[in-house]
Amino acid sequence: MPITDDDGLRALLDADTIAVVGCSTTAGKAAHDVPKYLQEHGYRIVPINPFADEILGQRAYDSLADVEAEIDLVDVFRPSEETPGVVEDVIARHEARGDAGAVWLQLGIASDEAAELAAEASLDFVQDRCIKIEHDRLVA
């Protein structure tokens, strides 16, 4: 379900474990600095990056399917055209494991197709918003 109101965003920000698809090893990039901010604010970050072994002191995984831990929210730093595939991965995990019930596409990332897939699977869905900005505005 598309989440656009502050109450819905606050509920998503109540997550404990956030998988970050496209998490970067490069300080200064949003895909590194935003997860670092979240980690500094008490969230468990699970980096998803097939080209890294470790990011922010955490083991990096090749895919969502490889993560053993329960995931509350999937934060996405990938180009908009890749997001339907990411949402399909989240749906597969959600159906198999019962976790990962929400997808958050970062600021500048949006996809009608990804939104439709998420809605059909009854996943909470945010797009084109920065989770760091929203956390700072609503929680911090």
Short mmCIF file of C-alpha atoms in Angstrom, two decimals:
data_model
loop_
_atom_site.label_atom_id
_atom_site.label_comp_id
_atom_site.label_asym_id
_atom_site.label_seq_id
_atom_site.Cartn_x
_atom_site.Cartn_y
_atom_site.Cartn_z
CA MET A 1 0.00 0.00 0.00
CA PRO A 2 1.41 3.43 -0.85
CA ILE A 3 2.44 5.33 2.26
CA THR A 4 2.38 9.12 1.90
CA ASP A 5 1.21 10.46 5.27
CA ASP A 6 3.36 11.20 8.31
CA ASP A 7 1.67 8.57 10.49
CA GLY A 8 2.38 5.88 7.92
CA LEU A 9 5.98 7.02 7.55
CA ARG A 10 6.43 7.01 11.34
CA ALA A 11 5.10 3.44 11.48
CA LEU A 12 7.65 2.33 8.88
CA LEU A 13 10.42 4.13 10.75
CA ASP A 14 9.56 1.97 13.77
CA ALA A 15 11.47 -0.84 12.04
CA ASP A 16 14.43 -2.52 13.73
CA THR A 17 16.23 -4.13 10.79
CA ILE A 18 16.60 -2.39 7.44
CA ALA A 19 18.06 -4.16 4.41
CA VAL A 20 19.71 -1.63 2.11
CA VAL A 21 19.71 -2.75 -1.53
CA GLY A 22 22.53 -0.96 -3.32
CA CYS A 23 24.34 -0.02 -0.11
CA SER A 24 27.67 1.58 -1.07
CA THR A 25 31.17 1.18 0.35
CA THR A 26 31.98 4.77 -0.67
CA ALA A 27 31.70 7.41 2.05
CA GLY A 28 30.13 10.58 0.70
CA LYS A 29 27.61 8.74 -1.46
CA ALA A 30 24.02 8.79 -0.24
CA ALA A 31 23.90 4.97 -0.51
CA HIS A 32 26.63 4.89 2.19
CA ASP A 33 25.89 7.94 4.31
CA VAL A 34 22.14 7.35 4.71
CA PRO A 35 22.57 3.77 6.00
CA LYS A 36 25.36 5.03 8.28
CA TYR A 37 22.98 7.67 9.67
CA LEU A 38 20.33 5.00 10.25
CA GLN A 39 22.87 2.74 11.96
CA GLU A 40 23.93 5.64 14.20
CA HIS A 41 20.27 6.06 15.16
CA GLY A 42 19.86 2.49 16.36
CA TYR A 43 18.76 0.59 13.29
CA ARG A 44 20.36 -2.72 12.34
CA ILE A 45 21.56 -2.30 8.76
CA VAL A 46 21.87 -5.27 6.42
CA PRO A 47 23.82 -4.20 3.32
CA ILE A 48 22.85 -5.83 0.00
CA ASN A 49 25.74 -5.41 -2.44
CA PRO A 50 27.17 -8.33 -4.43
CA PHE A 51 30.47 -6.49 -4.90
CA ALA A 52 31.30 -6.03 -1.21
CA ASP A 53 32.06 -8.37 1.68
CA GLU A 54 31.42 -5.83 4.43
CA ILE A 55 29.91 -2.35 4.66
CA LEU A 56 29.59 -0.23 7.82
CA GLY A 57 31.02 -3.10 9.85
CA GLN A 58 28.25 -5.44 8.71
CA ARG A 59 28.43 -8.46 6.44
CA ALA A 60 27.23 -7.53 2.95
CA TYR A 61 24.95 -10.01 1.15
CA ASP A 62 24.62 -10.71 -2.56
CA SER A 63 20.81 -10.67 -2.43
CA LEU A 64 17.84 -10.38 -0.09
CA ALA A 65 17.34 -14.13 -0.37
CA ASP A 66 20.75 -14.72 1.23
CA VAL A 67 19.95 -12.82 4.45
CA GLU A 68 19.23 -15.12 7.40
CA ALA A 69 18.04 -12.40 9.78
CA GLU A 70 14.49 -11.09 9.81
CA ILE A 71 14.08 -7.90 7.77
CA ASP A 72 11.48 -5.26 8.60
CA LEU A 73 12.03 -2.76 5.78
CA VAL A 74 13.90 -2.78 2.47
CA ASP A 75 15.49 0.57 1.58
CA VAL A 76 16.46 0.83 -2.11
CA PHE A 77 19.35 2.74 -3.69
CA ARG A 78 19.08 1.43 -7.26
CA PRO A 79 18.04 3.11 -10.51
CA SER A 80 14.27 3.45 -10.96
CA GLU A 81 14.25 0.99 -13.87
CA GLU A 82 15.68 -1.73 -11.59
CA THR A 83 13.12 -1.29 -8.84
CA PRO A 84 10.41 -3.61 -10.20
CA GLY A 85 12.95 -6.45 -10.00
CA VAL A 86 13.88 -5.43 -6.46
CA VAL A 87 10.20 -5.39 -5.46
CA GLU A 88 9.80 -8.87 -6.99
CA ASP A 89 12.70 -10.03 -4.77
CA VAL A 90 11.01 -8.47 -1.73
CA ILE A 91 7.72 -10.15 -2.62
CA ALA A 92 9.44 -13.54 -2.98
CA ARG A 93 11.10 -13.09 0.41
CA HIS A 94 7.88 -11.86 2.03
CA GLU A 95 5.94 -14.85 0.70
CA ALA A 96 8.64 -17.32 1.73
CA ARG A 97 9.59 -15.87 5.13
CA GLY A 98 6.77 -13.55 6.17
CA ASP A 99 9.10 -10.60 6.78
CA ALA A 100 10.18 -7.66 4.59
CA GLY A 101 6.70 -6.16 4.48
CA ALA A 102 7.77 -2.72 3.31
CA VAL A 103 9.80 -1.17 0.47
CA TRP A 104 11.24 2.35 0.54
CA LEU A 105 12.62 3.85 -2.69
CA GLN A 106 15.01 6.68 -1.95
CA LEU A 107 14.69 10.29 -3.08
CA GLY A 108 14.80 10.51 -6.89
CA ILE A 109 13.82 6.85 -7.32
CA ALA A 110 10.27 6.11 -8.46
CA SER A 111 8.48 3.47 -10.50
CA ASP A 112 4.78 3.03 -11.24
CA GLU A 113 5.46 -0.63 -12.05
CA ALA A 114 7.23 -1.20 -8.71
CA ALA A 115 4.36 0.58 -6.92
CA GLU A 116 1.79 -1.65 -8.64
CA LEU A 117 3.72 -4.82 -7.78
CA ALA A 118 3.99 -3.74 -4.14
CA ALA A 119 0.27 -2.90 -3.98
CA GLU A 120 -0.70 -6.25 -5.51
CA ALA A 121 1.39 -7.99 -2.83
CA SER A 122 -0.01 -5.75 -0.03
CA LEU A 123 3.46 -4.41 0.79
CA ASP A 124 3.83 -0.97 2.31
CA PHE A 125 5.55 1.21 -0.28
CA VAL A 126 7.26 4.60 -0.29
CA GLN A 127 8.96 6.18 -3.28
CA ASP A 128 10.94 9.31 -4.06
CA ARG A 129 11.59 10.13 -0.39
CA CYS A 130 14.80 10.05 1.62
CA ILE A 131 14.49 7.87 4.71
CA LYS A 132 17.15 9.97 6.48
CA ILE A 133 15.27 13.22 5.85
CA GLU A 134 11.98 11.66 6.98
CA HIS A 135 13.60 10.13 10.08
CA ASP A 136 15.18 13.46 10.98
CA ARG A 137 11.86 15.25 10.44
CA LEU A 138 9.56 12.76 12.19
CA VAL A 139 11.59 10.81 14.76
CA ALA A 140 14.97 12.29 15.65
#
